[in-house]
Amino acid sequence: MNRRRLVVLVAVLVAGGLLGGFAAGWWSGGHETIAEAAAARLPDDVPAFYRNGGKHLAHFAVDPDRWKNRDLNFLRREEEGNHYLDAEDLDGKELPATHRYDAMKMIYIDLKKEPNKVGMLPYAIMEYYEKLVVGFADYRKGPTNTSIPMKCLVHGGTLAHYTGDAAMPLHTTRDFDGRNQPDGTVKQKGIHAKIDAFPEKNKLTPEEVCRGLEARKIDDVWAHINKFLAESHTHIPKCYEFDAAGAFEKPTEESRAFILARVRAGTQLTLDLWYTAWVRSEKLKTGFQ
């Protein structure tokens, strides 16, 4: 297949809506809590506008779910695949550490699967992490430009949505809302919504979530994100175990601790990526190059 035909093929796949399940991440309250909790633990060398921007970051952290509004046909279909990665559909292959279009080529041509059904979550995280790096670099160059803090908060808040999704184990599997059975039925359908709702319904607060967390610089962001997603995937059996016991609808001490740990993991990832973006921005050249 030549390059021109590949580009056309990818465009058709995206525009044609060959998409996976319509899975939300945490309810809006869960995403807001993760963003606000991460902002509260940023170290002092991060600019004050960002450290004090928890409420703004929390608002922007919900935007990627707003973009999936069913009345927004183009935006919704472009956005949906950014929220998950169905690890089983990679057939043991590693995603390319380049960009999403190489991944789409691999998934469609090598695996013969539809890219947006497999998911693009690690690329969404990388793309918004790098947008934040650029924003912070612009701030270093022009700290009095009042437009720059706004875009940093927008990019950072959007990034926080995807990092929050990565911490939700059911965003790493094709069995995102129940176990698919050989006869075509789905066992434990509805589990996704129960977990999504848990932080908000059970009042997990930013203060509780961020307690004891410290920002850490990430040396290899791509490797770190993929390791995080793989670790998140290991918690899928526990999700189904708690659900079968009714422990999400009627929380136990153990089920609450489990969800709190996942929310804290998402907060730690968010905090670390924000901080790493700030550190990396010091050496990033700005402007058109």
Backbone as CSV, one residue per row, in Angstrom:
resi,resn,N_x,N_y,N_z,CA_x,CA_y,CA_z,C_x,C_y,C_z
1,MET,0.858,-1.199,0.000,0.000,0.000,0.000,0.893,1.248,0.000
2,ASN,0.684,2.180,-0.971,1.528,3.359,-0.995,1.069,4.385,0.038
3,ARG,1.923,5.394,0.262,1.678,6.367,1.331,0.382,7.142,1.110
4,ARG,0.107,7.524,-0.145,-1.098,8.303,-0.425,-2.355,7.501,-0.080
5,ARG,-2.365,6.249,-0.465,-3.534,5.408,-0.171,-3.689,5.194,1.320
6,LEU,-2.566,5.098,2.038,-2.639,4.929,3.490,-3.258,6.148,4.158
7,VAL,-2.837,7.339,3.736,-3.389,8.568,4.309,-4.891,8.634,4.086
8,VAL,-5.324,8.295,2.871,-6.750,8.305,2.570,-7.482,7.288,3.433
9,LEU,-6.889,6.107,3.586,-7.509,5.061,4.389,-7.706,5.499,5.830
10,VAL,-6.673,6.079,6.406,-6.766,6.550,7.792,-7.852,7.602,7.934
11,ALA,-7.916,8.515,6.972,-8.941,9.562,7.028,-10.338,8.964,6.970
12,VAL,-10.512,7.955,6.137,-11.825,7.319,6.026,-12.193,6.618,7.326
13,LEU,-11.230,5.955,7.956,-11.501,5.264,9.213,-11.964,6.220,10.292
14,VAL,-11.291,7.365,10.380,-11.635,8.334,11.422,-12.970,8.990,11.130
15,ALA,-13.131,9.475,9.898,-14.359,10.195,9.560,-15.558,9.278,9.490
16,GLY,-15.321,8.019,9.172,-16.427,7.097,9.003,-17.002,6.562,10.287
17,GLY,-16.354,6.876,11.410,-16.925,6.489,12.689,-16.753,5.019,13.014
18,LEU,-15.600,4.424,12.630,-15.355,3.027,12.977,-14.823,3.008,14.398
19,LEU,-15.726,3.116,15.344,-15.354,3.443,16.704,-15.699,2.348,17.677
20,GLY,-15.059,2.450,18.853,-15.336,1.505,19.915,-16.511,1.941,20.749
21,GLY,-16.651,1.314,21.932,-17.770,1.594,22.820,-17.755,3.018,23.313
22,PHE,-18.934,3.494,23.668,-19.076,4.881,24.111,-18.864,4.928,25.611
23,ALA,-17.622,4.723,26.040,-17.303,4.611,27.461,-16.836,5.947,28.010
24,ALA,-17.509,6.420,29.035,-17.039,7.609,29.733,-15.960,7.206,30.716
25,GLY,-15.235,8.195,31.254,-14.288,7.923,32.319,-15.023,8.059,33.629
26,TRP,-14.347,8.562,34.647,-15.041,8.865,35.879,-16.155,9.868,35.584
27,TRP,-17.174,9.912,36.436,-18.130,11.007,36.327,-17.363,12.313,36.433
28,SER,-18.013,13.413,36.050,-17.322,14.703,36.050,-16.687,15.004,37.407
29,GLY,-17.380,14.630,38.488,-16.826,14.880,39.818,-15.528,14.150,40.058
30,GLY,-15.385,12.943,39.531,-14.144,12.198,39.679,-12.996,12.849,38.944
31,HIS,-13.239,13.277,37.705,-12.191,13.971,36.948,-11.816,15.291,37.607
32,GLU,-12.797,16.017,38.103,-12.521,17.277,38.785,-11.683,17.052,40.029
33,THR,-11.999,16.013,40.769,-11.255,15.711,41.999,-9.801,15.395,41.700
34,ILE,-9.544,14.600,40.660,-8.175,14.260,40.288,-7.376,15.516,39.929
35,ALA,-7.959,16.383,39.114,-7.245,17.591,38.691,-6.980,18.519,39.872
36,GLU,-7.983,18.722,40.700,-7.816,19.633,41.836,-6.826,19.060,42.852
37,ALA,-6.869,17.758,43.059,-5.937,17.124,43.988,-4.505,17.238,43.488
38,ALA,-4.292,17.034,42.192,-2.940,17.134,41.637,-2.400,18.553,41.760
39,ALA,-3.244,19.540,41.500,-2.798,20.933,41.597,-2.359,21.275,43.015
40,ALA,-3.016,20.694,43.995,-2.705,21.003,45.392,-1.332,20.500,45.824
41,ARG,-0.756,19.572,45.069,0.531,18.991,45.462,1.690,19.409,44.563
42,LEU,1.464,20.377,43.699,2.549,20.854,42.846,3.601,21.594,43.674
43,PRO,4.875,21.397,43.372,5.927,22.081,44.137,5.995,23.568,43.802
44,ASP,6.690,24.309,44.649,6.701,25.774,44.552,7.367,26.306,43.295
45,ASP,8.225,25.518,42.644,8.887,26.049,41.457,7.968,26.078,40.238
46,VAL,6.826,25.398,40.300,5.815,25.512,39.240,5.119,26.867,39.403
47,PRO,4.838,27.572,38.311,4.263,28.924,38.427,3.005,28.967,39.290
48,ALA,2.857,30.064,40.005,1.742,30.214,40.944,0.386,30.129,40.240
49,PHE,0.299,30.674,39.027,-0.990,30.648,38.333,-1.463,29.222,38.138
50,TYR,-0.515,28.298,37.969,-0.877,26.897,37.734,-1.141,26.187,39.058
51,ARG,-0.307,26.443,40.044,-0.518,25.827,41.360,-1.850,26.251,41.965
52,ASN,-2.248,27.486,41.692,-3.491,28.016,42.248,-4.685,27.827,41.317
53,GLY,-4.473,27.107,40.218,-5.510,26.985,39.199,-6.362,25.740,39.307
54,GLY,-6.438,25.149,40.505,-7.134,23.876,40.663,-8.562,23.877,40.160
55,LYS,-9.307,24.936,40.449,-10.711,24.982,40.023,-10.821,25.082,38.505
56,HIS,-9.926,25.860,37.881,-9.926,25.948,36.417,-9.525,24.606,35.800
57,LEU,-8.464,24.000,36.327,-8.010,22.710,35.813,-9.108,21.660,35.951
58,ALA,-9.841,21.717,37.054,-10.935,20.772,37.277,-12.026,20.939,36.225
59,HIS,-12.338,22.184,35.889,-13.355,22.410,34.862,-12.895,21.871,33.508
60,PHE,-11.674,22.207,33.133,-11.180,21.783,31.821,-10.986,20.269,31.756
61,ALA,-10.813,19.622,32.904,-10.616,18.171,32.916,-11.853,17.410,32.468
62,VAL,-12.992,18.063,32.430,-14.224,17.391,32.009,-14.500,17.614,30.521
63,ASP,-13.782,18.534,29.896,-14.062,18.870,28.499,-14.055,17.679,27.543
64,PRO,-13.086,16.757,27.633,-13.105,15.648,26.668,-14.384,14.820,26.692
65,ASP,-15.060,14.755,27.838,-16.365,14.082,27.854,-17.447,14.974,27.251
66,ARG,-17.344,16.268,27.427,-18.298,17.188,26.790,-18.186,17.094,25.272
67,TRP,-16.997,16.827,24.785,-16.777,16.747,23.334,-17.417,15.500,22.719
68,LYS,-17.845,14.568,23.557,-18.492,13.349,23.039,-20.008,13.488,22.964
69,ASN,-20.498,14.691,23.035,-21.936,14.959,22.894,-22.444,14.353,21.583
70,ARG,-23.518,13.601,21.659,-24.012,12.888,20.481,-24.527,13.810,19.378
71,ASP,-24.765,15.058,19.697,-25.201,16.010,18.670,-24.032,16.610,17.895
72,LEU,-22.811,16.310,18.309,-21.613,16.859,17.672,-20.933,15.745,16.881
73,ASN,-21.429,15.490,15.710,-21.049,14.296,14.968,-19.562,14.233,14.650
74,PHE,-18.983,15.320,14.169,-17.574,15.301,13.786,-16.677,15.236,15.015
75,LEU,-16.933,16.109,15.983,-16.090,16.168,17.172,-16.178,14.880,17.972
76,ARG,-17.385,14.366,18.151,-17.559,13.135,18.938,-16.770,11.980,18.345
77,ARG,-16.853,11.829,17.039,-16.184,10.692,16.411,-14.666,10.848,16.404
78,GLU,-14.199,12.076,16.371,-12.752,12.301,16.463,-12.254,12.012,17.869
79,GLU,-13.084,12.244,18.865,-12.666,12.209,20.264,-12.753,10.839,20.920
80,GLU,-13.730,10.033,20.576,-14.064,8.851,21.364,-12.888,7.901,21.611
81,GLY,-12.081,7.659,20.605,-10.981,6.707,20.764,-9.875,7.171,21.680
82,ASN,-9.896,8.444,22.066,-8.845,8.978,22.939,-8.961,8.515,24.381
83,HIS,-10.048,7.878,24.756,-10.337,7.638,26.163,-9.989,6.232,26.640
84,TYR,-9.489,5.373,25.775,-9.238,3.995,26.195,-8.183,3.340,25.319
85,LEU,-7.712,2.196,25.791,-6.843,1.327,24.999,-7.214,-0.110,25.353
86,ASP,-7.803,-0.815,24.406,-8.198,-2.209,24.635,-6.972,-3.095,24.433
87,ALA,-6.275,-3.363,25.536,-4.965,-4.004,25.460,-5.007,-5.360,24.774
88,GLU,-6.092,-6.111,24.957,-6.174,-7.448,24.365,-6.121,-7.390,22.836
89,ASP,-6.605,-6.292,22.270,-6.679,-6.187,20.810,-5.334,-5.891,20.162
90,LEU,-4.295,-5.666,20.954,-2.969,-5.445,20.387,-2.261,-6.763,20.080
91,ASP,-2.848,-7.880,20.506,-2.286,-9.218,20.231,-0.820,-9.327,20.649
92,GLY,-0.482,-8.693,21.763,0.877,-8.772,22.287,1.867,-7.821,21.657
93,LYS,1.458,-7.052,20.665,2.368,-6.112,20.005,2.483,-4.819,20.815
94,GLU,3.644,-4.179,20.746,3.852,-2.887,21.389,3.439,-1.771,20.445
95,LEU,2.839,-0.737,21.004,2.491,0.428,20.196,3.753,1.193,19.804
96,PRO,3.790,1.754,18.615,4.972,2.515,18.197,5.147,3.786,19.016
97,ALA,6.382,4.057,19.392,6.697,5.226,20.215,6.964,6.441,19.329
98,THR,6.068,6.662,18.378,6.252,7.781,17.446,5.040,8.702,17.505
99,HIS,3.938,8.283,16.868,2.722,9.096,16.873,1.533,8.208,16.521
100,ARG,0.344,8.783,16.678,-0.869,7.975,16.526,-1.066,7.442,15.111
101,TYR,-0.531,8.117,14.100,-0.760,7.649,12.738,0.041,6.387,12.437
102,ASP,1.222,6.259,13.037,1.945,4.998,12.924,1.180,3.882,13.640
103,ALA,0.575,4.227,14.776,-0.222,3.233,15.503,-1.440,2.813,14.693
104,MET,-2.101,3.769,14.062,-3.277,3.452,13.250,-2.901,2.554,12.076
105,LYS,-1.750,2.834,11.488,-1.275,1.994,10.380,-1.026,0.572,10.865
106,MET,-0.338,0.435,12.006,-0.042,-0.888,12.541,-1.327,-1.657,12.857
107,ILE,-2.266,-0.989,13.513,-3.494,-1.659,13.934,-4.330,-2.082,12.736
108,TYR,-4.429,-1.210,11.750,-5.289,-1.524,10.610,-4.649,-2.522,9.645
109,ILE,-3.368,-2.305,9.342,-2.719,-3.135,8.323,-2.177,-4.432,8.924
110,ASP,-1.449,-4.336,10.048,-0.823,-5.531,10.630,-1.816,-6.383,11.425
111,LEU,-2.650,-5.716,12.229,-3.583,-6.454,13.083,-4.952,-6.637,12.443
112,LYS,-5.194,-5.896,11.341,-6.467,-5.977,10.638,-7.655,-5.647,11.568
113,LYS,-7.473,-4.593,12.356,-8.510,-4.133,13.274,-8.732,-2.645,13.064
114,GLU,-9.807,-2.132,13.639,-10.166,-0.733,13.461,-9.519,0.104,14.563
115,PRO,-8.654,1.057,14.228,-7.877,1.784,15.233,-8.689,2.407,16.353
116,ASN,-9.819,3.038,16.012,-10.576,3.689,17.066,-11.331,2.707,17.946
117,LYS,-11.470,1.467,17.504,-12.043,0.456,18.378,-10.998,-0.073,19.357
118,VAL,-9.754,-0.069,18.942,-8.661,-0.475,19.834,-8.363,0.644,20.841
119,GLY,-8.377,1.892,20.370,-8.188,3.026,21.265,-6.847,3.722,21.079
120,MET,-6.817,4.999,21.427,-5.650,5.847,21.237,-5.233,6.570,22.525
121,LEU,-5.621,6.051,23.682,-5.397,6.765,24.942,-3.946,7.187,25.186
122,PRO,-2.940,6.322,25.010,-1.575,6.783,25.296,-1.134,7.925,24.407
123,TYR,-1.660,7.988,23.186,-1.295,9.096,22.294,-1.983,10.385,22.714
124,ALA,-3.217,10.302,23.177,-3.897,11.487,23.690,-3.127,12.070,24.870
125,ILE,-2.637,11.198,25.762,-1.851,11.662,26.907,-0.571,12.334,26.431
126,MET,0.143,11.700,25.523,1.399,12.272,25.029,1.178,13.611,24.332
127,GLU,0.145,13.698,23.529,-0.099,14.918,22.759,-0.402,16.102,23.668
128,TYR,-1.236,15.888,24.689,-1.559,17.009,25.578,-0.436,17.295,26.564
129,TYR,0.337,16.295,26.906,1.555,16.545,27.692,2.493,17.471,26.916
130,GLU,2.693,17.191,25.640,3.595,18.021,24.851,3.012,19.409,24.595
131,LYS,1.690,19.517,24.463,1.076,20.842,24.352,1.340,21.656,25.613
132,LEU,1.281,20.993,26.764,1.561,21.703,28.018,3.027,22.109,28.101
133,VAL,3.930,21.263,27.620,5.344,21.633,27.574,5.526,22.929,26.784
134,VAL,4.883,23.011,25.628,4.973,24.213,24.787,4.398,25.423,25.524
135,GLY,3.251,25.242,26.162,2.647,26.341,26.905,3.553,26.855,28.007
136,PHE,4.148,25.950,28.761,5.065,26.361,29.833,6.312,27.043,29.259
137,ALA,6.801,26.551,28.127,7.967,27.189,27.499,7.632,28.616,27.077
138,ASP,6.427,28.811,26.539,5.997,30.162,26.184,5.901,31.052,27.425
139,TYR,5.450,30.484,28.526,5.350,31.264,29.768,6.733,31.691,30.249
140,ARG,7.703,30.817,30.158,9.066,31.177,30.567,9.585,32.339,29.727
141,LYS,9.215,32.336,28.459,9.690,33.386,27.556,8.901,34.675,27.738
142,GLY,7.596,34.566,28.015,6.752,35.756,28.133,5.853,35.706,29.348
143,PRO,6.406,35.777,30.555,5.604,35.598,31.771,4.550,36.668,32.002
144,THR,4.635,37.797,31.300,3.628,38.851,31.488,2.493,38.774,30.473
145,ASN,2.601,37.839,29.539,1.554,37.671,28.527,0.375,36.942,29.172
146,THR,-0.734,37.627,29.333,-1.867,37.052,30.079,-2.612,35.955,29.311
147,SER,-2.329,35.799,28.022,-2.958,34.724,27.255,-2.345,33.362,27.576
148,ILE,-1.070,33.358,27.931,-0.348,32.094,28.083,-0.853,31.256,29.258
149,PRO,-1.072,31.834,30.445,-1.607,31.000,31.528,-2.921,30.322,31.163
150,MET,-3.758,31.014,30.397,-5.041,30.413,30.029,-4.838,29.140,29.222
151,LYS,-3.946,29.183,28.241,-3.773,27.980,27.415,-3.078,26.871,28.191
152,CYS,-2.195,27.215,29.123,-1.565,26.195,29.952,-2.612,25.453,30.787
153,LEU,-3.543,26.201,31.347,-4.591,25.585,32.162,-5.522,24.712,31.321
154,VAL,-5.831,25.161,30.116,-6.687,24.357,29.228,-5.981,23.051,28.859
155,HIS,-4.728,23.146,28.426,-4.001,21.934,28.024,-3.790,21.004,29.217
156,GLY,-3.425,21.580,30.350,-3.191,20.750,31.534,-4.457,20.091,32.032
157,GLY,-5.571,20.807,31.979,-6.837,20.226,32.397,-7.267,19.101,31.479
158,THR,-7.101,19.302,30.181,-7.445,18.244,29.225,-6.576,17.012,29.460
159,LEU,-5.280,17.231,29.665,-4.371,16.129,29.972,-4.852,15.358,31.198
160,ALA,-5.332,16.072,32.212,-5.796,15.422,33.440,-6.979,14.498,33.192
161,HIS,-7.770,14.792,32.178,-8.876,13.879,31.862,-8.333,12.535,31.404
162,TYR,-7.397,12.559,30.493,-6.892,11.316,29.929,-6.074,10.523,30.949
163,THR,-5.313,11.199,31.803,-4.584,10.487,32.852,-5.559,9.861,33.842
164,GLY,-6.665,10.550,34.105,-7.695,9.961,34.951,-8.305,8.728,34.317
165,ASP,-8.558,8.787,33.018,-9.078,7.612,32.313,-8.109,6.434,32.405
166,ALA,-6.808,6.719,32.315,-5.802,5.651,32.349,-5.820,4.894,33.673
167,ALA,-6.229,5.571,34.740,-6.255,4.938,36.062,-7.491,4.087,36.279
168,MET,-8.483,4.223,35.415,-9.725,3.440,35.526,-9.510,2.135,34.765
169,PRO,-9.390,1.007,35.457,-8.992,-0.242,34.786,-9.829,-0.619,33.584
170,LEU,-11.127,-0.316,33.599,-11.988,-0.730,32.494,-11.755,0.092,31.232
171,HIS,-10.875,1.093,31.300,-10.471,1.827,30.097,-9.284,1.166,29.410
172,THR,-8.893,-0.016,29.897,-7.778,-0.731,29.284,-8.206,-2.078,28.709
173,THR,-9.516,-2.288,28.547,-9.999,-3.598,28.115,-11.222,-3.470,27.214
174,ARG,-11.368,-4.424,26.305,-12.563,-4.435,25.466,-13.796,-4.850,26.267
175,ASP,-13.579,-5.506,27.412,-14.690,-5.833,28.309,-14.936,-4.658,29.251
176,PHE,-15.160,-3.483,28.656,-15.226,-2.252,29.446,-16.540,-2.088,30.192
177,ASP,-17.564,-2.840,29.797,-18.852,-2.737,30.493,-19.502,-4.109,30.584
178,GLY,-18.782,-5.047,31.153,-19.271,-6.406,31.302,-18.418,-7.392,30.521
179,ARG,-18.441,-8.635,30.954,-17.677,-9.690,30.302,-18.468,-10.254,29.126
180,ASN,-17.890,-10.175,27.944,-18.542,-10.732,26.760,-18.473,-12.252,26.787
181,GLN,-19.623,-12.892,26.639,-19.721,-14.347,26.717,-19.769,-14.965,25.307
182,PRO,-19.377,-16.236,25.185,-19.382,-16.905,23.863,-20.739,-16.889,23.172
183,ASP,-21.824,-16.877,23.949,-23.156,-16.908,23.334,-23.666,-15.518,22.942
184,GLY,-22.793,-14.505,23.091,-23.168,-13.149,22.704,-23.753,-12.307,23.820
185,THR,-24.002,-12.893,24.972,-24.507,-12.123,26.108,-23.353,-11.417,26.820
186,VAL,-23.712,-10.499,27.681,-22.715,-9.748,28.443,-22.994,-9.920,29.931
187,LYS,-22.023,-10.450,30.633,-22.158,-10.689,32.071,-21.691,-9.466,32.851
188,GLN,-22.472,-9.048,33.840,-22.192,-7.893,34.693,-22.220,-6.571,33.918
189,LYS,-23.086,-6.496,32.947,-23.251,-5.243,32.212,-23.703,-4.153,33.188
190,GLY,-23.145,-2.971,33.027,-23.455,-1.866,33.922,-22.358,-1.576,34.923
191,ILE,-21.322,-2.417,34.953,-20.234,-2.229,35.903,-19.503,-0.907,35.690
192,HIS,-19.386,-0.496,34.430,-18.619,0.709,34.127,-19.213,1.931,34.834
193,ALA,-20.502,2.084,34.720,-21.156,3.244,35.330,-21.032,3.223,36.846
194,LYS,-21.061,2.039,37.439,-20.942,1.942,38.895,-19.578,2.450,39.372
195,ILE,-18.519,2.084,38.636,-17.182,2.529,39.022,-17.013,4.018,38.725
196,ASP,-17.474,4.447,37.556,-17.390,5.873,37.200,-18.009,6.758,38.280
197,ALA,-19.143,6.318,38.786,-19.903,7.137,39.729,-19.324,7.115,41.135
198,PHE,-18.501,6.131,41.436,-18.103,5.881,42.816,-17.431,7.079,43.492
199,PRO,-16.421,7.723,42.876,-15.767,8.836,43.583,-16.721,9.967,43.941
200,GLU,-17.632,10.271,43.027,-18.564,11.367,43.268,-19.639,10.959,44.268
201,LYS,-20.211,9.781,44.098,-21.277,9.337,44.989,-20.788,9.121,46.414
202,ASN,-19.542,8.718,46.551,-19.008,8.399,47.873,-18.056,9.469,48.400
203,LYS,-18.133,10.637,47.757,-17.517,11.852,48.283,-16.010,11.721,48.553
204,LEU,-15.290,11.221,47.555,-13.835,11.260,47.631,-13.409,12.704,47.371
205,THR,-12.746,13.321,48.314,-12.406,14.739,48.211,-10.975,14.924,47.713
206,PRO,-10.675,16.074,47.105,-9.294,16.341,46.705,-8.316,16.245,47.873
207,GLU,-8.742,16.684,49.047,-7.865,16.649,50.219,-7.499,15.206,50.584
208,GLU,-8.473,14.316,50.536,-8.211,12.908,50.838,-7.357,12.275,49.749
209,VAL,-7.659,12.595,48.516,-6.984,11.968,47.387,-5.509,12.358,47.316
210,CYS,-5.184,13.616,47.585,-3.809,14.087,47.368,-2.895,13.885,48.576
211,ARG,-3.428,13.418,49.680,-2.656,13.334,50.928,-1.381,12.511,50.738
212,GLY,-0.239,13.140,50.985,1.046,12.454,50.928,1.670,12.321,49.554
213,LEU,1.005,12.767,48.510,1.576,12.660,47.162,2.642,13.723,46.943
214,GLU,3.680,13.371,46.213,4.759,14.298,45.873,5.055,14.194,44.386
215,ALA,5.346,15.333,43.761,5.639,15.349,42.323,6.974,14.687,42.032
216,ARG,6.997,13.904,40.957,8.216,13.225,40.548,8.459,13.475,39.053
217,LYS,9.683,13.776,38.698,10.025,13.960,37.293,10.117,12.597,36.615
218,ILE,9.499,12.486,35.450,9.517,11.247,34.676,10.618,11.338,33.625
219,ASP,11.486,10.349,33.580,12.596,10.375,32.623,12.155,9.975,31.213
220,ASP,11.336,8.955,31.091,10.852,8.478,29.790,9.328,8.467,29.851
221,VAL,8.719,9.519,29.352,7.277,9.691,29.519,6.499,8.602,28.787
222,TRP,6.874,8.295,27.555,6.156,7.276,26.781,6.192,5.923,27.493
223,ALA,7.372,5.519,27.944,7.495,4.237,28.643,6.696,4.252,29.939
224,HIS,6.717,5.368,30.629,5.998,5.484,31.902,4.494,5.342,31.695
225,ILE,3.976,5.982,30.671,2.537,5.912,30.395,2.121,4.484,30.071
226,ASN,2.891,3.800,29.249,2.536,2.439,28.875,2.670,1.467,30.034
227,LYS,3.648,1.687,30.901,3.766,0.874,32.111,2.579,1.124,33.031
228,PHE,2.167,2.372,33.132,1.015,2.721,33.968,-0.247,2.028,33.454
229,LEU,-0.470,2.072,32.143,-1.652,1.429,31.561,-1.623,-0.087,31.780
230,ALA,-0.460,-0.688,31.656,-0.340,-2.131,31.877,-0.662,-2.481,33.328
231,GLU,-0.206,-1.638,34.254,-0.497,-1.880,35.668,-1.979,-1.695,35.952
232,SER,-2.573,-0.685,35.348,-4.000,-0.456,35.519,-4.806,-1.667,35.031
233,HIS,-4.352,-2.262,33.947,-5.019,-3.427,33.368,-5.073,-4.596,34.351
234,THR,-4.077,-4.711,35.230,-4.034,-5.834,36.172,-5.150,-5.762,37.210
235,HIS,-5.818,-4.623,37.347,-6.863,-4.456,38.354,-8.259,-4.828,37.835
236,ILE,-8.349,-5.260,36.585,-9.659,-5.603,36.018,-10.351,-6.725,36.792
237,PRO,-9.665,-7.830,37.108,-10.359,-8.893,37.857,-10.941,-8.398,39.184
238,LYS,-10.218,-7.507,39.860,-10.713,-6.990,41.140,-11.973,-6.159,40.927
239,CYS,-12.031,-5.418,39.841,-13.238,-4.651,39.525,-14.443,-5.579,39.436
240,TYR,-14.289,-6.672,38.692,-15.404,-7.596,38.504,-15.738,-8.348,39.789
241,GLU,-14.724,-8.608,40.601,-14.950,-9.282,41.879,-15.789,-8.408,42.817
242,PHE,-15.412,-7.131,42.934,-16.169,-6.215,43.787,-17.590,-6.028,43.257
243,ASP,-17.721,-5.945,41.937,-19.046,-5.753,41.356,-19.947,-6.953,41.626
244,ALA,-19.408,-8.149,41.464,-20.195,-9.359,41.708,-20.684,-9.422,43.154
245,ALA,-19.906,-8.844,44.051,-20.281,-8.838,45.473,-21.191,-7.667,45.831
246,GLY,-21.499,-6.803,44.848,-22.343,-5.639,45.112,-21.647,-4.545,45.881
247,ALA,-20.301,-4.563,45.883,-19.538,-3.656,46.733,-19.310,-2.275,46.130
248,PHE,-19.767,-2.061,44.909,-19.740,-0.708,44.364,-21.056,0.014,44.656
249,GLU,-22.143,-0.720,44.624,-23.447,-0.124,44.943,-23.603,0.086,46.448
250,LYS,-23.118,-0.891,47.235,-23.104,-0.773,48.695,-21.654,-0.903,49.139
251,PRO,-20.931,0.218,49.187,-19.480,0.177,49.394,-19.078,-0.494,50.710
252,THR,-17.991,-1.237,50.620,-17.339,-1.795,51.795,-16.047,-1.016,52.023
253,GLU,-15.421,-1.256,53.140,-14.129,-0.603,53.402,-13.125,-0.957,52.321
254,GLU,-13.171,-2.210,51.865,-12.213,-2.673,50.856,-12.497,-2.058,49.484
255,SER,-13.770,-1.995,49.079,-14.074,-1.446,47.754,-13.794,0.054,47.715
256,ARG,-14.053,0.753,48.818,-13.738,2.184,48.856,-12.233,2.408,48.773
257,ALA,-11.466,1.594,49.477,-10.009,1.714,49.430,-9.478,1.420,48.032
258,PHE,-10.107,0.467,47.346,-9.696,0.122,45.991,-9.899,1.295,45.038
259,ILE,-11.088,1.894,45.053,-11.348,3.024,44.162,-10.496,4.228,44.557
260,LEU,-10.341,4.470,45.846,-9.476,5.574,46.284,-8.062,5.387,45.750
261,ALA,-7.559,4.172,45.787,-6.206,3.906,45.279,-6.102,4.181,43.791
262,ARG,-7.142,3.852,43.020,-7.112,4.120,41.584,-7.179,5.626,41.308
263,VAL,-7.997,6.337,42.074,-8.074,7.790,41.900,-6.743,8.432,42.288
264,ARG,-6.131,7.949,43.343,-4.817,8.467,43.745,-3.755,8.162,42.684
265,ALA,-3.852,6.998,42.067,-2.907,6.663,40.995,-3.056,7.631,39.831
266,GLY,-4.305,7.942,39.462,-4.531,8.916,38.399,-4.033,10.297,38.777
267,THR,-4.189,10.657,40.037,-3.698,11.953,40.521,-2.176,12.008,40.484
268,GLN,-1.527,10.923,40.898,-0.066,10.884,40.866,0.460,11.001,39.440
269,LEU,-0.167,10.291,38.504,0.257,10.382,37.110,0.071,11.802,36.587
270,THR,-1.050,12.414,36.910,-1.317,13.790,36.482,-0.278,14.739,37.049
271,LEU,-0.046,14.631,38.342,0.926,15.479,39.030,2.307,15.333,38.417
272,ASP,2.722,14.092,38.176,4.059,13.848,37.636,4.208,14.381,36.215
273,LEU,3.167,14.231,35.387,3.249,14.736,34.015,3.234,16.258,33.983
274,TRP,2.428,16.883,34.808,2.438,18.349,34.889,3.823,18.844,35.290
275,TYR,4.382,18.235,36.326,5.688,18.674,36.818,6.778,18.418,35.777
276,THR,6.726,17.252,35.137,7.721,16.940,34.106,7.610,17.909,32.930
277,ALA,6.396,18.295,32.578,6.205,19.277,31.506,6.864,20.605,31.870
278,TRP,6.710,21.021,33.121,7.334,22.271,33.556,8.852,22.172,33.492
279,VAL,9.430,21.089,33.972,10.885,20.918,33.955,11.399,20.871,32.517
280,ARG,10.722,20.105,31.673,11.166,19.964,30.278,11.067,21.286,29.527
281,SER,10.116,22.116,29.888,9.893,23.369,29.159,11.083,24.317,29.243
282,GLU,11.923,24.144,30.241,13.070,25.050,30.412,14.026,24.982,29.226
283,LYS,14.139,23.811,28.614,15.100,23.629,27.518,14.438,23.571,26.143
284,LEU,13.126,23.758,26.106,12.427,23.698,24.818,12.517,25.040,24.122
285,LYS,12.962,25.026,22.887,12.975,26.245,22.098,11.547,26.585,21.668
286,THR,11.212,27.843,21.681,9.859,28.245,21.297,9.863,28.887,19.928
287,GLY,8.674,29.055,19.376,8.555,29.641,18.046,8.415,28.549,16.991
288,PHE,8.396,28.959,15.737,8.241,28.025,14.621,9.619,27.536,14.180
289,GLN,9.798,26.214,14.213,11.096,25.650,13.884,10.938,24.439,12.978
